[in-house]
Structures are given as structure tokens and as C-alpha cells.
Short mmCIF file of C-alpha atoms in Angstrom, two decimals:
data_model
loop_
_atom_site.label_atom_id
_atom_site.label_comp_id
_atom_site.label_asym_id
_atom_site.label_seq_id
_atom_site.Cartn_x
_atom_site.Cartn_y
_atom_site.Cartn_z
CA MET A 1 -16.01 238.95 221.77
CA ASP A 2 -17.11 235.02 219.82
CA GLY A 3 -14.05 233.04 221.37
CA THR A 4 -15.24 229.65 219.48
CA PRO A 5 -12.34 228.96 217.00
CA ALA A 6 -13.14 229.70 213.49
CA GLY A 7 -15.54 226.85 212.13
CA LEU A 8 -15.46 224.65 215.19
CA VAL A 9 -19.89 225.07 215.59
CA PRO A 10 -21.69 225.43 212.23
CA VAL A 11 -23.70 228.19 211.91
CA LEU A 12 -27.35 226.95 210.73
CA ARG A 13 -30.22 229.45 209.92
CA THR A 14 -33.58 228.29 209.54
CA PRO A 15 -36.74 230.82 208.00
CA ARG A 16 -37.47 232.33 212.17
CA LEU A 17 -33.80 231.26 213.79
CA LEU A 18 -30.26 231.08 214.17
CA LEU A 19 -28.28 228.78 215.38
CA ARG A 20 -25.32 228.95 216.56
CA GLY A 21 -22.14 228.13 218.91
CA PHE A 22 -22.52 229.45 222.34
CA ARG A 23 -20.59 232.43 223.49
CA GLU A 24 -19.90 233.54 227.26
CA ASP A 25 -22.81 236.94 226.35
CA ASP A 26 -25.12 233.91 226.40
CA LEU A 27 -24.82 233.17 229.74
CA ASP A 28 -27.16 235.35 231.11
CA ALA A 29 -30.35 233.91 229.42
CA LEU A 30 -29.09 230.98 229.37
CA ALA A 31 -29.02 230.79 233.15
CA ALA A 32 -32.35 232.53 233.75
CA MET A 33 -33.60 229.99 231.43
CA GLN A 34 -32.31 227.46 233.67
CA ALA A 35 -33.52 229.02 236.70
CA ASP A 36 -37.25 228.48 235.81
CA PRO A 37 -38.24 225.64 237.74
CA GLU A 38 -41.02 225.10 234.74
CA VAL A 39 -38.13 224.50 232.35
CA MET A 40 -36.00 222.03 234.28
CA ARG A 41 -38.99 219.87 235.59
CA HIS A 42 -38.29 217.63 233.13
CA LEU A 43 -35.00 218.20 232.01
CA GLY A 44 -31.58 216.22 234.00
CA VAL A 45 -30.63 213.21 235.10
CA GLY A 46 -29.06 211.53 238.13
CA GLU A 47 -28.97 213.88 241.69
CA SER A 48 -30.03 217.67 239.20
CA ALA A 49 -32.71 215.57 237.55
CA GLY A 50 -35.90 217.66 237.32
CA ARG A 51 -34.57 220.59 239.68
CA PRO A 52 -33.49 224.41 238.13
CA ARG A 53 -29.53 225.62 237.50
CA GLY A 54 -27.48 228.70 239.14
CA ARG A 55 -25.39 230.94 236.89
CA ILE A 56 -22.11 228.81 237.76
CA GLU A 57 -23.89 225.51 236.16
CA SER A 58 -25.05 227.34 233.27
CA TRP A 59 -21.93 227.81 232.95
CA GLN A 60 -20.60 224.82 233.46
CA HIS A 61 -23.38 223.56 230.95
CA MET A 62 -21.87 225.99 228.40
CA ALA A 63 -18.36 225.08 228.41
CA GLN A 64 -20.14 221.52 228.06
CA PHE A 65 -22.03 222.14 225.21
CA MET A 66 -18.92 223.49 222.78
CA GLY A 67 -16.21 221.03 224.70
CA GLN A 68 -18.48 218.22 223.05
CA TRP A 69 -18.32 220.52 219.27
CA ALA A 70 -14.00 219.85 219.93
CA LEU A 71 -14.30 215.95 221.43
CA ARG A 72 -16.97 214.87 219.09
CA GLY A 73 -18.11 216.57 216.16
CA CYS A 74 -21.59 217.71 217.59
CA GLY A 75 -23.06 219.69 219.81
CA LEU A 76 -26.10 221.72 220.77
CA TRP A 77 -26.41 225.31 219.65
CA ALA A 78 -27.99 228.37 221.17
CA VAL A 79 -30.90 229.00 219.56
CA GLU A 80 -31.25 232.79 218.71
CA HIS A 81 -34.68 234.35 217.94
CA GLU A 82 -35.59 237.65 216.63
CA GLY A 83 -31.88 238.57 217.61
CA ARG A 84 -32.76 236.87 221.32
CA PHE A 85 -31.13 234.01 222.98
CA VAL A 86 -34.06 231.53 223.46
CA GLY A 87 -32.89 228.29 224.10
CA ARG A 88 -30.43 225.15 222.88
CA VAL A 89 -30.99 222.74 220.86
CA GLY A 90 -28.45 220.02 219.46
CA ILE A 91 -26.42 216.79 219.60
CA LEU A 92 -26.00 216.19 223.42
CA HIS A 93 -23.67 212.79 223.48
CA PRO A 94 -21.98 213.13 226.74
CA GLU A 95 -19.23 210.64 228.39
CA GLY A 96 -21.76 207.93 229.90
CA TRP A 97 -24.43 208.63 227.43
CA PRO A 98 -27.07 205.68 225.31
CA GLY A 99 -25.85 207.17 222.19
CA PRO A 100 -25.70 211.04 220.52
CA GLU A 101 -29.34 212.30 221.72
CA LEU A 102 -31.54 214.87 219.37
CA ALA A 103 -31.68 217.79 222.68
CA TYR A 104 -33.81 220.77 222.97
CA ALA A 105 -34.86 222.88 225.36
CA LEU A 106 -36.57 226.89 224.85
CA ALA A 107 -36.95 229.81 227.71
CA ARG A 108 -40.80 229.59 228.11
CA GLU A 109 -41.28 233.05 226.45
CA ALA A 110 -40.54 231.29 223.62
CA TRP A 111 -42.72 228.37 224.07
CA GLY A 112 -45.84 227.28 221.28
CA GLN A 113 -44.36 229.27 218.55
CA GLY A 114 -43.42 226.30 216.70
CA LEU A 115 -39.83 226.70 217.63
CA ALA A 116 -38.73 223.80 219.20
CA VAL A 117 -39.96 221.66 216.15
CA GLU A 118 -38.08 224.41 213.80
CA ALA A 119 -34.70 224.10 215.41
CA ALA A 120 -34.84 220.54 216.10
CA ARG A 121 -35.49 219.32 212.45
CA ALA A 122 -32.34 222.19 211.69
CA ALA A 123 -30.45 220.23 213.90
CA LEU A 124 -31.67 216.67 213.02
CA GLU A 125 -31.36 217.72 209.37
CA TRP A 126 -27.85 218.66 210.19
CA ALA A 127 -26.74 215.81 211.68
CA ASP A 128 -28.41 213.38 208.98
CA ALA A 129 -25.74 215.14 205.95
CA HIS A 130 -22.69 214.68 208.77
CA LEU A 131 -23.42 212.01 211.67
CA VAL A 132 -23.48 209.20 209.09
CA GLY A 133 -24.72 206.47 210.07
CA ARG A 134 -26.13 207.59 213.38
CA ARG A 135 -29.21 207.00 214.28
CA LEU A 136 -30.90 209.63 217.00
CA PHE A 137 -33.26 209.65 219.41
CA SER A 138 -34.43 211.65 222.13
CA LEU A 139 -34.79 210.63 225.87
CA ILE A 140 -38.18 212.04 226.83
CA ARG A 141 -39.55 211.88 230.36
CA PRO A 142 -43.13 210.10 230.17
CA GLU A 143 -45.07 212.80 231.31
CA ASN A 144 -43.58 215.49 228.75
CA GLU A 145 -46.51 215.98 226.23
CA ALA A 146 -45.17 219.40 225.27
CA SER A 147 -41.64 217.37 224.00
CA ARG A 148 -43.09 214.06 222.97
CA ARG A 149 -45.70 216.48 220.24
CA VAL A 150 -42.52 217.93 219.07
CA ALA A 151 -40.73 213.99 218.64
CA ARG A 152 -43.87 213.16 217.10
CA SER A 153 -43.40 215.98 214.55
CA LEU A 154 -40.36 215.73 213.78
CA GLY A 155 -41.27 211.83 212.91
CA GLY A 156 -40.05 210.48 215.36
CA MET A 157 -41.09 206.69 217.27
CA CYS A 158 -41.45 205.79 220.60
CA THR A 159 -39.70 202.66 220.93
CA GLY A 160 -39.72 201.85 224.72
CA ARG A 161 -38.57 203.59 228.12
CA VAL A 162 -34.99 203.38 229.04
CA LEU A 163 -33.60 204.17 232.13
CA VAL A 164 -30.56 206.68 232.31
CA MET A 165 -28.77 208.14 234.96
CA GLY A 166 -31.42 206.96 237.43
CA VAL A 167 -34.36 208.67 235.07
CA GLU A 168 -36.39 206.69 233.58
CA ALA A 169 -37.37 207.74 230.36
CA GLU A 170 -39.31 206.94 226.87
CA ARG A 171 -36.06 206.61 224.09
CA TRP A 172 -38.14 208.31 220.66
CA GLU A 173 -36.15 206.95 217.26
CA TYR A 174 -35.70 209.48 214.06
CA ALA A 175 -36.04 207.80 211.02
CA ARG A 176 -33.01 208.83 208.85
CA LEU A 177 -34.19 211.54 206.03
CA MET A 178 -31.40 210.81 203.84
#
């Protein structure tokens, strides 16, 4: 059952993907993705930087993703490909963050198919239409070449390095589409 209040999270469709609000039944797939050390090695800040997450942390992340929609009017979508959960994408903007970040992460089995670019482009287009006057960026660890390629594909430009909650990252900024 989807407990998301109607209209809270917009549904986006691309040629291959469905971007929708998180549901309770996404927990197993999200927890498996976040338990994968290869997926998580470039993600996170503070004490959680670069480490896999357990089931309880994955539940907490889902709650944060959904709560951000209610509090900020933007958030992360669950990404489905061929009816299966394959990752998350959207606008991450928790308290203490330097602004709205275009964030994306996919399960390893979804890598190398162009799905991250497709999902992130849909999120970027939605943000361009709905977050008027807000410039988006992505925070990418310098060694994360795959995420850097996604940012480049979306027209992102690296504007320097920043320290966010103890983790050094490159700041990739995106021009407005409209």
C-alpha cells in the first residue's frame, strides 16, 4: 500500500523510467543498494561517509526523503526500471545543506545503461520548472568519475571544491534550462 498523501510527490516518466515517491515496499531494495560497499563508497557525509548502510538507516533515509517533500516542496524520487526499484534521484536539501543538490544513486546492476543521466535529467527539468530562482548543484567526490560523467552529460560545470560536513567534494553547478 502506498501511504504517500495524494499529490505530495509528483510522478515523472521518462522513456525507460518511472520516478515516484518512496513506498514501504521499497525498503528491501533500497537496503540492498545501500548495503553494497561499491555503491556507497562515494556517498554520505560525516561519520557515515563512504560506508554501507543497514536496514534501519535505509528506513530512516526513506523517511527523510519523503519528509523533505512535505517540508521543502522537493525531494528524492524512487527510480523504477522495468517495474523494479533501481535507485534514487532528486533534489536533496536537508537542514544544514549548502542549498538544493541534484543527487543520484543507482544500484550496481543499473550502472552503465544511461539510467542515471535519464533520471537526473528528469529531476533537473522538474526542478527548473518548480524551483524558480534556485540554482542546483551536485556535490561529487573528486575520485567519483562516474558521477562526474553524469554531471557533465547534464551540462554541469565544476566550480571548485567545498568541504561539507567534513567531506571534501567538487561543486558541479547546472545552468537553468528555461
